[in-house]
Amino acid sequence: MAFDNELRSLVAARRPHLLALGEPHHGEPAFPRLRNRILETLAGYGFRSIAIESDRAAGLAVDDYVRGRRDDVDLTTGISHGWGSHPATRELIDWLRAHNEDLPPGERIAFHGFDAPTEIAGAPSPGPILRELREYLGTPAPDLDRLVGDDDRWSAPEIMFDAARSPGRSPQAVELRGLAEDFRTRLYADAPRLVGNSSPHAWNWARVLAGTVIGLLAYHAAMAEPGTQSQRLGRLLAVRDALMAQNLLDIVAHERDRGPVLASANNAHLQRHPSRWDTHWEGQDLAAQWNGAGSIVSPLLGDRYVYVAGSLGASGPVGLGQPEPGTYEERLGPETGIFLPPAGDLRARVTDLLGYSPLDTATIETCDAILHIGSAPGAADAARIAGLPAVTETRIPPGSDLPPHTWGDRFFFAGEDRRRPFATIVLHDVPDFDERSRLSGPGRYRLNIEVGRAEFRNLFGYGPEEFAAHRDTLDFAGTDRLMPHPVYAVQGWVSVVNPGPATADEVTRLVARARARSADRERRDSRRAASA
């Protein structure tokens, strides 16, 4: 992929045990897609594990699936915090499964979650994990169900706003924490029998469950501690990241003989300096500062911890416009790539976009590199498409021998045979041929997608062959609107000028569908060529 040289240089220079890849905003799908492609590259440099911001215990079933120990998996339960429903997550799991299929077990890439099974607003009951441990250990633990009680009392939403209603510091919870510690001790004390009756893999599964439930009970104890909402928020965030750090260190130790680990999460969890969150929630202004997992892991791993911060220049779908002059994002520029931290007298970006963390001085001074999605028109769209599985891109460079109205245009193909694109991004009008989108205006561009005749009819209620009868009634210059392509509608193409929030979901669906159709077409062509 486009970052091969940068990644090779970074890995060769630092030889990391843990390469942490951050993102500044969970709502921009280009980051997890580029993460997937980066993993494909890193697999060629000895990386044998990926850890994402998801429940570690739940992820054990996903790891079994991608490494061929089971034939199916439910990502809605195996990957937490809603990530299981994201297309990029499914693409990652599908790639891991296919990549591992013909490899020896020791060379297969492992999947890990490194998060706790918690949300800011609540946490689940410890009961299910404790019962699973009781069954594996074969120990009676007759008081377990009484101590847990009703599972729903642990996850009641009002706990977040009233510490007194949390069971986390009740006598029963204190006993459960002791029982969980006893379970973990028994795992080691009885390891010869347990491994003999099951397997080293099953024993390690139980070990991860024991660590998870002890951390979960610590989180419930933090929820029960009184204080202002800001104090409670900071405490919960600190406990969660401490558990993340423990998990990352354990994963690195577990995988060290097989190779380095790629970790992917929000910048706040991976950066070397303390994290901070200022927000307005449930009618209150809240502020918290805590040590994120990266700031804990970094001094313990030393130079073998490498942090690549995520940076977002502009994104129509998430509502982020061009960076202001003098900001770090503006200096990083219009193109997408992995760059060294910029030098000079620069400042942090100011924006009201909820959940977005712009680059700041502390990040610039402590990160090793930056994965920057550029601010050029269409750059974020291009990163989302290029991050799809097996997609290749051709871009016409400015100053080429081709006509100037083609400079900067991008063409996306489903594979290496770059004969017929399934999507394009164009930046200019074509004189006397394609001018209805008015792309001559500043910052304007157009995404074009080949959807085919049947989908075209589903979208617009008429087929491509009828386009001429409707053409003069359409405003092709409107932004963030799905339209027939002003010229190539008759071939089943659609277009969007400056895609934004209104078309984000539909564009995602249509691009994925177009890529799949193009890949199928390439496979058919290859089979025909082979049989000729």
PDB file of N, CA, C and O in Angstrom, residues 476-500:
ATOM      1  N   PHE A 476     -27.351  19.124 -11.045  1.00  0.00           N
ATOM      2  CA  PHE A 476     -26.149  18.333 -10.819  1.00  0.00           C
ATOM      3  C   PHE A 476     -25.120  19.057  -9.952  1.00  0.00           C
ATOM      4  O   PHE A 476     -24.144  18.445  -9.529  1.00  0.00           O
ATOM      5  N   ALA A 477     -25.333  20.322  -9.666  1.00  0.00           N
ATOM      6  CA  ALA A 477     -24.381  21.083  -8.853  1.00  0.00           C
ATOM      7  C   ALA A 477     -24.695  21.011  -7.370  1.00  0.00           C
ATOM      8  O   ALA A 477     -23.890  21.458  -6.544  1.00  0.00           O
ATOM      9  N   GLY A 478     -25.838  20.461  -6.984  1.00  0.00           N
ATOM     10  CA  GLY A 478     -26.189  20.356  -5.571  1.00  0.00           C
ATOM     11  C   GLY A 478     -25.197  19.481  -4.820  1.00  0.00           C
ATOM     12  O   GLY A 478     -24.735  18.461  -5.326  1.00  0.00           O
ATOM     13  N   THR A 479     -24.861  19.880  -3.598  1.00  0.00           N
ATOM     14  CA  THR A 479     -23.881  19.138  -2.813  1.00  0.00           C
ATOM     15  C   THR A 479     -24.566  18.148  -1.878  1.00  0.00           C
ATOM     16  O   THR A 479     -25.721  18.332  -1.473  1.00  0.00           O
ATOM     17  N   ASP A 480     -23.834  17.093  -1.547  1.00  0.00           N
ATOM     18  CA  ASP A 480     -24.279  16.049  -0.609  1.00  0.00           C
ATOM     19  C   ASP A 480     -25.623  15.463  -1.021  1.00  0.00           C
ATOM     20  O   ASP A 480     -26.489  15.211  -0.183  1.00  0.00           O
ATOM     21  N   ARG A 481     -25.785  15.252  -2.325  1.00  0.00           N
ATOM     22  CA  ARG A 481     -27.010  14.645  -2.866  1.00  0.00           C
ATOM     23  C   ARG A 481     -26.622  13.561  -3.857  1.00  0.00           C
ATOM     24  O   ARG A 481     -25.779  13.778  -4.735  1.00  0.00           O
ATOM     25  N   LEU A 482     -27.228  12.394  -3.722  1.00  0.00           N
ATOM     26  CA  LEU A 482     -26.960  11.306  -4.652  1.00  0.00           C
ATOM     27  C   LEU A 482     -27.714  11.570  -5.946  1.00  0.00           C
ATOM     28  O   LEU A 482     -28.937  11.750  -5.948  1.00  0.00           O
ATOM     29  N   MET A 483     -26.978  11.609  -7.064  1.00  0.00           N
ATOM     30  CA  MET A 483     -27.551  11.954  -8.354  1.00  0.00           C
ATOM     31  C   MET A 483     -27.071  10.968  -9.414  1.00  0.00           C
ATOM     32  O   MET A 483     -26.026  10.335  -9.266  1.00  0.00           O
ATOM     33  N   PRO A 484     -27.816  10.859 -10.519  1.00  0.00           N
ATOM     34  CA  PRO A 484     -27.225  10.182 -11.679  1.00  0.00           C
ATOM     35  C   PRO A 484     -25.973  10.933 -12.128  1.00  0.00           C
ATOM     36  O   PRO A 484     -25.881  12.160 -11.990  1.00  0.00           O
ATOM     37  N   HIS A 485     -25.004  10.206 -12.635  1.00  0.00           N
ATOM     38  CA  HIS A 485     -23.820  10.872 -13.168  1.00  0.00           C
ATOM     39  C   HIS A 485     -24.248  11.734 -14.361  1.00  0.00           C
ATOM     40  O   HIS A 485     -25.012  11.294 -15.222  1.00  0.00           O
ATOM     41  N   PRO A 486     -23.794  12.997 -14.435  1.00  0.00           N
ATOM     42  CA  PRO A 486     -24.275  13.888 -15.503  1.00  0.00           C
ATOM     43  C   PRO A 486     -23.920  13.423 -16.908  1.00  0.00           C
ATOM     44  O   PRO A 486     -24.566  13.838 -17.875  1.00  0.00           O
ATOM     45  N   VAL A 487     -22.923  12.558 -17.057  1.00  0.00           N
ATOM     46  CA  VAL A 487     -22.528  12.074 -18.384  1.00  0.00           C
ATOM     47  C   VAL A 487     -22.681  10.561 -18.493  1.00  0.00           C
ATOM     48  O   VAL A 487     -23.237  10.048 -19.474  1.00  0.00           O
ATOM     49  N   TYR A 488     -22.225   9.835 -17.460  1.00  0.00           N
ATOM     50  CA  TYR A 488     -22.153   8.377 -17.568  1.00  0.00           C
ATOM     51  C   TYR A 488     -23.304   7.655 -16.867  1.00  0.00           C
ATOM     52  O   TYR A 488     -23.211   6.458 -16.592  1.00  0.00           O
ATOM     53  N   ALA A 489     -24.385   8.358 -16.612  1.00  0.00           N
ATOM     54  CA  ALA A 489     -25.565   7.698 -16.057  1.00  0.00           C
ATOM     55  C   ALA A 489     -26.042   6.569 -16.961  1.00  0.00           C
ATOM     56  O   ALA A 489     -26.536   5.536 -16.493  1.00  0.00           O
ATOM     57  N   VAL A 490     -25.903   6.750 -18.260  1.00  0.00           N
ATOM     58  CA  VAL A 490     -26.374   5.734 -19.206  1.00  0.00           C
ATOM     59  C   VAL A 490     -25.592   4.431 -19.069  1.00  0.00           C
ATOM     60  O   VAL A 490     -26.033   3.373 -19.522  1.00  0.00           O
ATOM     61  N   GLN A 491     -24.410   4.468 -18.429  1.00  0.00           N
ATOM     62  CA  GLN A 491     -23.640   3.252 -18.152  1.00  0.00           C
ATOM     63  C   GLN A 491     -23.853   2.748 -16.715  1.00  0.00           C
ATOM     64  O   GLN A 491     -23.155   1.851 -16.258  1.00  0.00           O
ATOM     65  N   GLY A 492     -24.826   3.331 -16.000  1.00  0.00           N
ATOM     66  CA  GLY A 492     -25.119   2.878 -14.641  1.00  0.00           C
ATOM     67  C   GLY A 492     -24.250   3.514 -13.571  1.00  0.00           C
ATOM     68  O   GLY A 492     -24.025   2.917 -12.514  1.00  0.00           O
ATOM     69  N   TRP A 493     -23.783   4.742 -13.797  1.00  0.00           N
ATOM     70  CA  TRP A 493     -22.970   5.461 -12.808  1.00  0.00           C
ATOM     71  C   TRP A 493     -23.809   6.509 -12.083  1.00  0.00           C
ATOM     72  O   TRP A 493     -24.693   7.128 -12.670  1.00  0.00           O
ATOM     73  N   VAL A 494     -23.481   6.702 -10.784  1.00  0.00           N
ATOM     74  CA  VAL A 494     -24.101   7.756  -9.987  1.00  0.00           C
ATOM     75  C   VAL A 494     -22.988   8.655  -9.457  1.00  0.00           C
ATOM     76  O   VAL A 494     -21.807   8.325  -9.561  1.00  0.00           O
ATOM     77  N   SER A 495     -23.362   9.792  -8.870  1.00  0.00           N
ATOM     78  CA  SER A 495     -22.352  10.732  -8.392  1.00  0.00           C
ATOM     79  C   SER A 495     -22.876  11.533  -7.215  1.00  0.00           C
ATOM     80  O   SER A 495     -24.088  11.658  -7.014  1.00  0.00           O
ATOM     81  N   VAL A 496     -21.934  12.067  -6.445  1.00  0.00           N
ATOM     82  CA  VAL A 496     -22.248  12.966  -5.326  1.00  0.00           C
ATOM     83  C   VAL A 496     -21.201  14.071  -5.324  1.00  0.00           C
ATOM     84  O   VAL A 496     -19.996  13.787  -5.280  1.00  0.00           O
ATOM     85  N   VAL A 497     -21.633  15.314  -5.376  1.00  0.00           N
ATOM     86  CA  VAL A 497     -20.724  16.437  -5.236  1.00  0.00           C
ATOM     87  C   VAL A 497     -20.530  16.710  -3.744  1.00  0.00           C
ATOM     88  O   VAL A 497     -21.502  16.852  -2.995  1.00  0.00           O
ATOM     89  N   ASN A 498     -19.273  16.737  -3.309  1.00  0.00           N
ATOM     90  CA  ASN A 498     -18.925  16.991  -1.904  1.00  0.00           C
ATOM     91  C   ASN A 498     -19.784  16.132  -0.954  1.00  0.00           C
ATOM     92  O   ASN A 498     -20.637  16.650  -0.236  1.00  0.00           O
ATOM     93  N   PRO A 499     -19.567  14.830  -0.920  1.00  0.00           N
ATOM     94  CA  PRO A 499     -20.344  13.969  -0.019  1.00  0.00           C
ATOM     95  C   PRO A 499     -20.238  14.443   1.422  1.00  0.00           C
ATOM     96  O   PRO A 499     -19.171  14.866   1.887  1.00  0.00           O
ATOM     97  N   GLY A 500     -21.357  14.356   2.135  1.00  0.00           N
ATOM     98  CA  GLY A 500     -21.408  14.786   3.525  1.00  0.00           C
ATOM     99  C   GLY A 500     -22.283  13.879   4.352  1.00  0.00           C
ATOM    100  O   GLY A 500     -22.564  12.731   3.971  1.00  0.00           O
TER     101      GLY A 500
END
